[in-house]
Backbone as ProteinMPNN parsed JSONL, in Angstrom:
{"seq_chain_A": "MMKLSFVAFFLCALLLISSSSTMAYPSSSSEDGGGVCGEKCKNRCSKAGMLDRCMKYCGICCEQCKCVPSGTYGNKHECPCYKDLKNSKGKPKCP", "coords_chain_A": {"N_chain_A": [[-18.826, 5.274, 16.08], [-18.993, 6.408, 18.599], [-16.364, 6.355, 19.535], [-15.115, 8.156, 17.817], [-16.363, 10.628, 18.455], [-15.499, 10.865, 21.094], [-12.714, 11.091, 20.733], [-12.619, 13.482, 19.299], [-13.667, 15.227, 21.238], [-11.682, 14.99, 23.235], [-9.412, 16.007, 21.893], [-10.221, 18.674, 21.483], [-10.463, 19.514, 24.141], [-7.817, 19.281, 24.981], [-6.568, 21.141, 23.308], [-7.794, 23.49, 24.252], [-6.874, 23.597, 26.907], [-4.074, 23.817, 26.515], [-3.894, 26.268, 25.173], [-4.88, 28.073, 27.073], [-2.983, 27.893, 29.091], [-0.738, 29.026, 27.938], [-1.456, 31.657, 27.758], [-1.563, 32.541, 30.34], [0.905, 33.19, 31.399], [2.542, 35.622, 30.24], [5.095, 36.249, 27.802], [8.104, 37.367, 26.149], [7.342, 36.742, 23.624], [4.682, 37.201, 23.355], [1.428, 38.372, 22.218], [1.69, 41.242, 22.04], [2.553, 43.197, 20.362], [5.234, 42.653, 19.453], [6.615, 41.867, 21.731], [6.621, 43.791, 23.8], [5.865, 43.857, 26.532], [7.532, 41.822, 27.537], [10.111, 42.885, 27.125], [9.986, 45.305, 28.624], [9.521, 44.255, 31.145], [11.836, 42.782, 31.547], [13.681, 44.84, 31.908], [12.522, 46.081, 34.154], [12.752, 44.079, 36.087], [15.44, 43.607, 36.277], [17.187, 43.915, 38.422], [16.154, 42.305, 40.375], [15.903, 40.011, 43.105], [14.625, 37.586, 42.959], [14.303, 36.605, 40.051], [12.665, 35.029, 38.282], [10.129, 35.026, 39.542], [9.583, 37.768, 39.633], [9.513, 38.39, 36.869], [7.306, 36.826, 36.111], [5.064, 37.976, 37.542], [5.264, 40.643, 36.739], [4.811, 40.368, 34.025], [2.163, 39.431, 34.01], [0.881, 41.663, 35.142], [1.53, 43.625, 33.272], [0.184, 42.698, 30.985], [-2.472, 42.985, 31.844], [-2.638, 45.731, 32.478], [-1.435, 47.088, 30.385], [0.877, 48.567, 30.565], [4.099, 49.305, 32.035], [5.878, 50.55, 34.755], [8.688, 52.811, 34.518], [12.211, 52.181, 35.064], [13.816, 50.229, 37.717], [12.599, 50.066, 40.143], [9.955, 51.463, 42.057], [8.34, 54.453, 40.783], [5.681, 53.909, 40.22], [3.566, 55.602, 39.943], [3.42, 56.318, 37.314], [1.881, 54.432, 36.069], [-1.098, 53.877, 36.971], [-2.914, 51.652, 37.102], [-1.187, 49.45, 37.289], [-0.029, 50.034, 39.713], [-2.237, 49.771, 41.417], [-3.124, 47.098, 41.399], [-3.76, 44.257, 43.395], [-2.73, 41.449, 45.404], [-4.122, 38.322, 46.681], [-3.891, 38.695, 49.355], [-4.075, 41.333, 49.754], [-1.854, 42.854, 49.282], [0.548, 44.671, 47.207], [0.521, 43.474, 43.888], [2.131, 43.764, 41.67], [5.544, 44.011, 40.69]], "CA_chain_A": [[-19.2, 6.678, 16.172], [-18.715, 6.854, 19.961], [-14.916, 6.591, 19.64], [-14.799, 9.353, 17.048], [-16.764, 11.796, 19.221], [-14.612, 10.945, 22.249], [-11.423, 11.603, 20.288], [-12.814, 14.892, 18.974], [-13.79, 15.954, 22.506], [-10.384, 14.967, 23.88], [-8.524, 16.93, 21.18], [-10.706, 20.027, 21.767], [-10.119, 19.838, 25.539], [-6.371, 19.421, 25.034], [-6.299, 22.441, 22.704], [-8.244, 24.565, 25.148], [-5.947, 23.622, 28.072], [-2.765, 24.311, 26.107], [-3.958, 27.683, 24.833], [-5.075, 28.858, 28.263], [-1.767, 27.941, 29.885], [0.218, 29.928, 27.331], [-1.899, 33.027, 27.973], [-1.472, 32.897, 31.739], [2.238, 33.719, 31.726], [3.053, 36.274, 29.042], [6.558, 36.311, 27.629], [8.498, 38.304, 25.118], [6.748, 36.367, 22.352], [3.246, 37.373, 23.434], [0.819, 39.166, 21.138], [1.577, 42.626, 22.486], [3.225, 44.077, 19.454], [6.654, 42.429, 19.385], [7.246, 41.57, 23.009], [6.795, 44.998, 24.589], [5.835, 43.508, 27.95], [8.726, 41.077, 27.865], [11.287, 43.8, 27.202], [9.822, 46.226, 29.731], [9.673, 43.492, 32.389], [13.287, 42.473, 31.69], [14.287, 46.034, 32.459], [11.975, 46.296, 35.509], [13.197, 43.009, 36.98], [16.879, 43.371, 36.07], [17.917, 43.843, 39.713], [15.336, 41.527, 41.305], [16.514, 38.861, 43.725], [13.935, 36.397, 42.441], [14.015, 37.057, 38.681], [11.544, 34.308, 37.703], [8.887, 35.513, 40.151], [9.401, 39.149, 39.193], [9.091, 38.334, 35.466], [5.954, 36.261, 36.035], [4.078, 38.941, 37.982], [5.373, 41.808, 35.89], [4.134, 40.019, 32.768], [0.716, 39.404, 34.265], [0.447, 43.033, 35.334], [1.652, 44.338, 31.989], [-0.914, 42.261, 30.107], [-3.726, 43.58, 32.328], [-2.596, 47.205, 32.508], [-0.864, 47.607, 29.15], [2.021, 49.449, 30.85], [5.036, 48.959, 33.084], [6.62, 51.771, 35.153], [10.109, 52.841, 34.127], [13.166, 51.9, 36.13], [13.797, 48.885, 38.343], [11.843, 50.143, 41.396], [9.195, 52.73, 42.212], [7.72, 55.09, 39.601], [4.366, 53.296, 39.92], [2.62, 56.67, 39.6], [3.358, 56.346, 35.85], [0.915, 53.438, 35.62], [-1.984, 53.678, 38.117], [-3.459, 50.275, 37.098], [-0.092, 48.601, 37.769], [0.115, 50.361, 41.126], [-3.431, 49.405, 42.185], [-3.398, 45.663, 41.432], [-3.41, 43.654, 44.675], [-2.829, 39.981, 45.459], [-5.242, 37.845, 47.518], [-3.643, 39.142, 50.732], [-4.217, 42.784, 49.794], [-0.555, 43.513, 49.084], [0.755, 44.957, 45.795], [0.798, 42.291, 43.065], [3.106, 44.041, 40.629], [6.866, 44.421, 41.183]], "C_chain_A": [[-18.826, 7.237, 17.554], [-17.215, 7.175, 20.12], [-14.526, 7.893, 18.943], [-15.201, 10.608, 17.846], [-15.899, 11.949, 20.485], [-13.269, 11.525, 21.859], [-11.542, 13.072, 19.95], [-12.923, 15.727, 20.255], [-12.449, 16.045, 23.192], [-9.435, 15.964, 23.229], [-8.933, 18.387, 21.424], [-10.308, 20.428, 23.185], [-8.614, 20.066, 25.646], [-5.949, 20.771, 24.422], [-6.661, 23.586, 23.608], [-7.3, 24.707, 26.348], [-4.606, 24.215, 27.666], [-2.814, 25.79, 25.752], [-4.157, 28.548, 26.058], [-3.804, 28.935, 29.102], [-0.717, 28.864, 29.252], [-0.191, 31.395, 27.538], [-1.704, 33.456, 29.42], [-0.135, 33.542, 32.081], [2.844, 34.358, 30.476], [4.579, 36.302, 28.979], [6.858, 37.308, 26.533], [7.921, 37.942, 23.769], [5.232, 36.506, 22.364], [2.735, 38.312, 22.358], [0.682, 40.623, 21.552], [2.38, 43.557, 21.584], [4.746, 43.899, 19.489], [7.338, 42.23, 20.732], [7.477, 42.772, 23.859], [6.797, 44.662, 26.064], [7.095, 42.75, 28.37], [9.949, 41.963, 28.049], [11.179, 44.738, 28.386], [10.03, 45.506, 31.062], [11.116, 43.068, 32.606], [14.004, 43.647, 32.335], [13.827, 46.218, 33.918], [12.556, 45.301, 36.492], [14.719, 42.766, 36.932], [17.659, 43.276, 37.367], [17.166, 43.031, 40.784], [16.109, 40.33, 41.852], [15.925, 37.564, 43.231], [13.427, 36.739, 41.037], [12.799, 36.356, 38.104], [10.225, 34.803, 38.236], [8.589, 36.924, 39.677], [8.888, 39.163, 37.745], [7.657, 37.821, 35.311], [4.929, 37.31, 36.398], [4.114, 40.235, 37.166], [4.634, 41.555, 34.57], [2.644, 39.99, 32.919], [0.173, 40.815, 34.392], [0.488, 43.833, 34.054], [0.522, 43.971, 31.052], [-2.234, 42.9, 30.549], [-3.722, 45.079, 32.186], [-2.093, 47.846, 31.244], [0.226, 48.625, 29.406], [2.848, 48.872, 31.976], [5.788, 50.233, 33.456], [8.085, 51.675, 34.755], [10.987, 52.562, 35.334], [12.993, 50.522, 36.732], [12.996, 48.878, 39.661], [11.114, 51.481, 41.433], [8.565, 53.166, 40.904], [6.336, 54.532, 39.25], [3.306, 54.347, 39.626], [2.474, 56.804, 38.069], [2.286, 55.421, 35.293], [-0.024, 53.102, 36.771], [-2.577, 52.257, 38.207], [-2.427, 49.327, 37.715], [0.086, 48.793, 39.278], [-1.037, 49.785, 41.956], [-3.772, 47.924, 42.23], [-2.898, 45.07, 42.738], [-3.509, 42.146, 44.568], [-3.955, 39.599, 46.408], [-5.077, 38.301, 48.949], [-3.738, 40.658, 50.853], [-2.932, 43.556, 49.6], [-0.359, 43.759, 47.585], [1.166, 43.683, 45.043], [1.981, 42.514, 42.151], [4.434, 44.525, 41.218], [7.25, 45.816, 40.742]], "O_chain_A": [[-18.399, 8.386, 17.672], [-16.854, 8.157, 20.767], [-13.688, 8.641, 19.446], [-14.426, 11.563, 17.896], [-15.606, 13.073, 20.891], [-12.732, 12.369, 22.576], [-10.646, 13.847, 20.284], [-12.338, 16.806, 20.346], [-12.105, 17.114, 23.697], [-8.728, 16.69, 23.927], [-8.065, 19.25, 21.557], [-9.866, 21.555, 23.41], [-8.187, 20.981, 26.352], [-5.078, 21.455, 24.959], [-5.911, 24.555, 23.72], [-6.971, 25.822, 26.751], [-4.052, 25.035, 28.398], [-1.847, 26.505, 26.012], [-3.65, 29.669, 26.092], [-3.57, 29.946, 29.763], [0.112, 29.427, 29.968], [0.664, 32.279, 27.493], [-1.684, 34.656, 29.693], [-0.073, 34.373, 32.988], [3.579, 33.703, 29.737], [5.252, 36.372, 30.007], [5.967, 38.007, 26.05], [7.994, 38.748, 22.842], [4.56, 35.984, 21.475], [3.517, 38.969, 21.67], [-0.405, 41.182, 21.408], [2.837, 44.608, 22.033], [5.477, 44.888, 19.548], [8.55, 42.417, 20.835], [8.458, 42.799, 24.602], [7.664, 45.145, 26.793], [7.655, 43.009, 29.435], [10.715, 41.809, 29.0], [12.164, 44.956, 29.091], [10.628, 46.052, 31.989], [11.572, 43.004, 33.747], [14.845, 43.458, 33.214], [14.642, 46.478, 34.803], [12.828, 45.663, 37.637], [15.204, 41.793, 37.51], [18.698, 42.617, 37.41], [17.519, 43.079, 41.963], [16.887, 39.709, 41.127], [16.626, 36.561, 43.097], [12.268, 37.115, 40.86], [11.962, 37.014, 37.487], [9.282, 34.987, 37.467], [7.444, 37.235, 39.35], [7.932, 39.874, 37.436], [6.894, 38.32, 34.483], [3.992, 37.527, 35.629], [3.071, 40.848, 36.938], [3.924, 42.426, 34.069], [1.922, 40.476, 32.048], [-0.87, 41.137, 33.822], [-0.412, 44.627, 33.778], [-0.042, 44.842, 30.39], [-3.029, 43.313, 29.705], [-4.741, 45.653, 31.8], [-2.301, 49.042, 31.04], [0.485, 49.473, 28.551], [2.371, 48.059, 32.769], [6.286, 50.931, 32.573], [8.646, 50.582, 34.668], [10.555, 52.692, 36.479], [12.135, 49.746, 36.31], [12.743, 47.814, 40.228], [11.592, 52.488, 40.91], [8.291, 52.346, 40.028], [5.877, 54.67, 38.116], [2.243, 54.011, 39.105], [1.482, 57.359, 37.598], [1.831, 55.607, 34.164], [0.221, 52.133, 37.489], [-2.719, 51.728, 39.309], [-2.764, 48.5, 38.562], [0.322, 47.836, 40.016], [-0.82, 49.355, 43.089], [-4.626, 47.52, 43.019], [-1.769, 45.328, 43.155], [-4.267, 41.618, 43.754], [-4.674, 40.474, 46.892], [-6.051, 38.294, 49.702], [-3.509, 41.211, 51.929], [-2.914, 44.779, 49.737], [-1.028, 43.123, 46.769], [2.027, 42.925, 45.49], [2.748, 41.591, 41.876], [4.449, 45.347, 42.134], [8.333, 46.294, 41.08]]}, "name": "protein", "num_of_chains": 1, "seq": "MMKLSFVAFFLCALLLISSSSTMAYPSSSSEDGGGVCGEKCKNRCSKAGMLDRCMKYCGICCEQCKCVPSGTYGNKHECPCYKDLKNSKGKPKCP"}
């Protein structure tokens, strides 16, 4: 009986860890209505020097704010939440 409960606990913990890691970095296959964040972030980050980093933070910001400013730079007035998110150092989090 002890082995069975340990196996059940281990499987539940593994499931929890895998589901939380997929939610942390949204992609074009996220549950946002067909990849809206992924497509908007591709456009926003299309001229970024560090594409991976831009896509990561844009995706996080899009998931939280439900919007991404138009264009590849600026226009943050279109999405105040996106504009106001800050990192731990107090600098803008969203590209």
